[in-house]
Amino acid sequence: MKFLILVMLLCYSFAFSSGDTTIHTNNWAVLVCTSRFWFNYRHMANTLSLYRTVKRLGIPDERIILMLADDMACNARNEYPAQVFNNENHKLNLYGDNVEVDYRGYEVTVENFLRVLTGRHENAVPRSKRLLSDEGSHILLYMTGHGGDEFLKFQDAEELQSHDLADAVKQMKEKRRFKELMIMVDTCQAATLFNQLQSPGVLAIGSSLKGENSYSHHLDSDVGVSVVDRFTYYTLAFFERLNIYDNASLNSLFRSYDPKLLMSTAYYRTDLYQPHLAEVPVTNFFGSVMETIHTDSVYKAFSSKTSNNKINSEMPVNQLSEHDELQKANIPNDELKTEKQKCPYTQMRVDLHEKLEKFENVDTVVNLGIAVMVFVVMISSSLL
Amino acid sequence: MASLIRSWIPLLILQSFLVAIAFGSKEAEEFSEALLLKPLPDRKVLAHFHFENRAPPSNSHGRHHHLFPKAISQLVQKFRVKEMELSFTQGRWNHEHWGGFDPLSSMNAKPVGVELWAVFDVPQSQVDTSWKNLTHALSGLFCASINFLESSTSYAAPTWGFGTNSDKLRYGSLPREAVCTENLTPWLKLLPCRDKDGISALMNRPSVYRGFYHSQRLHLSTVESGQEGLGSGIVLEQTLTVVLQPETTSVETNMQPSWSLSSLFGRKVVGSCVLAKSSNVYLQLEGRLGHESKNVDTEIEAHKLWKNADFDLSLKPDRVLRESSSLLFIFDIDKSSDSEPFDLGLTWKLPSKWSCQQAPLQATRFLMGSGNERGAIAILLKATESQEKLPGRVVTDGRCTIKANIFQIFPWYVKVYYHTLQIFVDQQQKTDCEVLKKINVSPSTDKVSSGMLEMMLELPCEVKSAAISIEYDKGFLHIDEYPPDANQGFDIPSALISFPSHHASLDFQEELSKSPLLSSFKEKSLVRSYTEVLLVPLTTPDFSMPYNVITITCTIFALYFGSLLNVLRRRIGEEERFLKSQGKKTFGLKQLLSRLTAKIRGRPIEPPSSDSPAAQSSFLSSKLIFKIILVAGAAAAWQYFSTDN
């Protein structure tokens, strides 16, 4: 009996430790454009821009699941066949010679999206259409389209609700399909889509709060429609300065969003994510940068906990601190603090009020006050 | 020691050479590339890229390949594909101007969207499973939604109407599938040089997709080796046919535009793909019957062919071949290099006109009827001018006839009434047995399988027009079955018209080189043409209707049950009595006072019935009175003492 308990305890501890010690081994990206029709050109341009960025930062094509709900590049309305631009200067063709679209057109449905996330496919589905991540994977999930309070529209016909997303993520976590997941959503009221999330290791960022719209950045009069959304535009502006060897942290990405430029407030949900954002490089999600560990024997590094700690300590810290100093003026939280310091009187009053609230019985205070008043009256009258 | 090694080296070299010969004696994998350029009568230029990759039968089950793409050989082995063709097309082939009776058009004029057919080498019961798996594999390989062909409502098993007679044949097409760069890229990755070198380097995506027509085709067939133990060889043929409009500055409308490779594609050919066995560029000029001299031996004669009063070629052709109605200039691109890229140009000097050979009958298909409930599909076959000149007429019992096969798939929601089939020849209705020689109908089953119609017509040679019409009803789909853009309408795939007694071939009497492109032209190919895709508007529901229904039902239910409960449970007499008794209680000075205090406090009236607040208030007031007395006492004491002094 004792032996059995011991074995069970051992198993438990082993499972616990193995769940904790898995190290980051690979990167995946799921990029989804959910909008159909030509006037939603910008959503496809958003997705393709992100596709280009993650590819440039090292995620290979076989680890990117690209879902595009419509064909814009070879659309009859497109004056530039086989080309998609995200800027009116037309310097960069996003639809170059090497784009692999995994799901397109009518295939981009809520069902297929959830199947990709949870990995519940038919047997015949080829590997290129599956998210074959494991417990050491960092996944970037980028979605863009038209959304609302706790939903995201697919193809203008069906909706993905925040519950569906949370359930899928929960299932992924249970199936050990990711180590860390970053969800980036560029829609109206994007923040509401994360309301139901509860799985650990999930970091979420949305382009706007509840009740806010996400706007497009500019219109290209040659193409005839808006070509990029603001949130994605400024995300790309941040990433264009980086190359694969940069160590910019997630914090610096989050702080680069200026509500005045976005015309909406970017929202981050970090309560499910343990690591400190200032120490996590953006390439953890947007690129594929692997540590090379030299070992004397084969496969030793993966089982030892010491190597994991070592990696954590070696994790590159934020080197964009100069930028941060410059950008501090733009941060909304800091603005609030300075406002507080501007009015010392109100501050004092608030403090006094707080202290008063702490007293348990008000009557004694009143009595004491009256007693003090008596003394004051006595002194003042004696002086007269 | 060193001398010993030195003496060994030549031996080793010799040995390796022998080994190489031993392997070379077996048939090796071969790759060849070719580009055919052809000016079209309507001032456009056709470019036809042709790549052929042959894997000979080998006993290693084709696991190791030098040139042949592994993805394709695995596909063939896993699904036991005997023959397969996949095409991606955008645009419509103009049979009138671009030709309808040559191997090029009969093989490369494809229906819009994706077309896939495959013959399997598996037992009859497994064919459908293999087909399903094949569509999924191809969709992953070519970045397209080919997997929509897996459902039994989207494919059919033609028996004889398709031209290939096999009971293990499956055919399906997706007319609305978009065709773009992402389909071409994996297709190019199957080539040994990809798009980096050789002729395929010309494929600049924007210029390819700017064209009027582009069709990307992949055809593979297995070649059985007679020997026991050897696997089967595979021949993979990849073609891309593009019709482009050269940019022209000349105002004259009857002058053909001049062009060059760099003006068409924005690129030039720099060297051939080093892995290719042959890489040639062909230029075909039709309607050049003026030069009758058969042998082009003399240098001056040859020179006249490519630099004459009509046109100029910018490069000297390596060879010139002629067929009954066309000239073929052959260029080797091996000689081109970085410093001297291959950039063939054609400059027209005089206006010239010619016409293309056309199929005996030209087919168009259209919808008839009005309203959103029923309609009719009509196929119209019109005689072309060149009909009389064509070979392939069948004379039986003193009657000259033209055979035409029609193969058509109907989606299940287009419910065709086969008994309404009518055939008109030269505006006169014919009974079935007169012209209809053979017919095979497999009716559709709702949501299970699509309908198929195969017909063989035998029309008299002097026919001017023939029309076939068939009526249909529109079905209803379940709300989940509608695509997101259901209001656009639904497509009926192209019908295939083929002429079994007519075969097209171009014989250039070329013996010297075994060019795969020319030998494919030499083979007699069935003359076939695809009709237009039909767009049928189906009745679409208001997709927000379920929501409306739910909300209105909920409202009605709430109203009904609410009022019902009210009627059943409410006792009006009781309520009135209760109100009266309350009214008596709360009247007088007390209420007035409470109202006053409420106004002062800014709170709603507190119910006076409860006891504890009253007690509390009295307690509070006593405390207050005590305090006031205390303060007054203190003040009085103070006064007393102060006056005392």
Coordinates of C-alpha atoms in Angstrom, one line a residue, chain A residues 36-37 61 68 71-75 79-83 93 95-107 112 122-126 128-129 154-157 363 366-367 370 374 377-379 381-382, chain B residues 88 90 114 132-133 136-137 139-148 150 176-183 185-186 189 195 203-207 209-210 214 267 483-485 488 620 623 627 630-631 634 638:
Chain A
R36 CA -14.6 38.3 -47.7
F37 CA -15.3 40.8 -50.5
D61 CA 6.4 28.4 -44.3
L68 CA -7.3 34.0 -46.4
D71 CA -8.8 36.1 -53.3
M72 CA -7.6 39.8 -53.6
A73 CA -4.4 39.4 -55.5
C74 CA -6.0 37.9 -58.6
N75 CA -9.4 39.6 -58.1
E79 CA -5.6 46.8 -61.0
Y80 CA -2.3 45.2 -60.0
P81 CA -2.7 41.4 -60.7
A82 CA -0.9 39.0 -58.4
Q83 CA 0.1 41.9 -56.1
N93 CA 4.5 43.6 -52.9
Y95 CA 2.1 38.7 -52.5
G96 CA 5.5 37.8 -53.8
D97 CA 6.7 34.7 -55.5
N98 CA 6.6 32.5 -52.5
V99 CA 3.3 32.7 -50.7
E100 CA 1.7 29.5 -49.5
V101 CA -2.0 29.9 -48.5
D102 CA -3.2 26.9 -46.5
Y103 CA -6.9 27.7 -46.2
R104 CA -8.6 30.0 -48.6
G105 CA -12.0 31.1 -49.8
Y106 CA -14.9 29.1 -48.5
E107 CA -12.5 27.0 -46.4
N112 CA -11.9 24.9 -39.8
E122 CA -10.1 14.2 -40.7
N123 CA -7.4 11.6 -41.5
A124 CA -7.1 12.7 -45.1
V125 CA -6.1 16.3 -44.3
P126 CA -2.5 16.9 -45.4
S128 CA 0.5 21.4 -44.5
K129 CA -3.0 22.3 -43.3
F154 CA -16.1 35.0 -40.4
Q155 CA -16.9 35.6 -44.1
D156 CA -19.7 37.9 -43.1
A157 CA -21.8 34.8 -42.4
D363 CA -19.2 58.1 17.4
V366 CA -17.4 62.7 17.2
N367 CA -17.2 62.7 21.0
I370 CA -16.6 67.7 20.8
V374 CA -14.7 72.3 24.5
V377 CA -13.6 77.2 23.5
M378 CA -12.2 77.3 27.0
I379 CA -8.8 78.5 25.8
S381 CA -12.5 82.5 25.9
S382 CA -9.8 82.6 28.6
Chain B
F88 CA -6.1 25.7 -62.9
Q90 CA -8.8 31.7 -65.4
V114 CA -10.1 23.9 -61.1
K132 CA -11.2 11.5 -51.6
N133 CA -7.7 11.1 -50.3
H136 CA -7.0 16.3 -49.9
A137 CA -3.4 15.6 -50.8
S139 CA -5.2 20.6 -51.9
G140 CA -2.3 20.6 -49.6
L141 CA 0.2 20.4 -52.4
F142 CA -1.2 23.2 -54.6
C143 CA -2.7 25.6 -52.0
A144 CA -6.2 25.3 -53.3
S145 CA -9.6 24.1 -52.1
I146 CA -9.5 20.9 -54.2
N147 CA -10.7 19.0 -51.2
F148 CA -14.2 20.3 -51.9
E150 CA -14.2 14.9 -52.1
R176 CA -15.3 29.3 -58.8
E177 CA -11.9 28.4 -57.5
A178 CA -9.6 31.3 -57.6
V179 CA -6.3 30.8 -59.4
C180 CA -3.3 32.9 -58.3
T181 CA 0.3 33.0 -57.5
E182 CA 0.0 30.5 -54.6
N183 CA -1.1 27.8 -57.1
T185 CA 4.5 28.6 -56.9
P186 CA 4.1 24.9 -55.7
K189 CA 8.6 23.9 -57.2
D195 CA 11.7 29.4 -61.5
M203 CA 7.3 33.6 -65.4
N204 CA 7.0 37.0 -63.9
R205 CA 3.8 36.7 -61.8
P206 CA 2.2 40.1 -62.6
S207 CA 2.7 39.7 -66.3
Y209 CA -1.7 37.0 -64.3
R210 CA -2.4 40.1 -66.3
H214 CA -3.9 31.4 -68.2
R267 CA 12.3 39.3 -68.3
P483 CA -21.9 29.7 -49.2
P484 CA -21.2 33.1 -47.6
D485 CA -21.9 34.9 -50.9
Q488 CA -24.0 35.8 -56.2
L620 CA -29.6 59.0 18.9
K623 CA -27.5 61.1 22.9
K627 CA -24.3 66.2 24.5
L630 CA -23.1 68.7 28.6
V631 CA -21.8 71.6 26.5
A634 CA -19.8 73.3 30.8
W638 CA -17.4 78.4 33.0

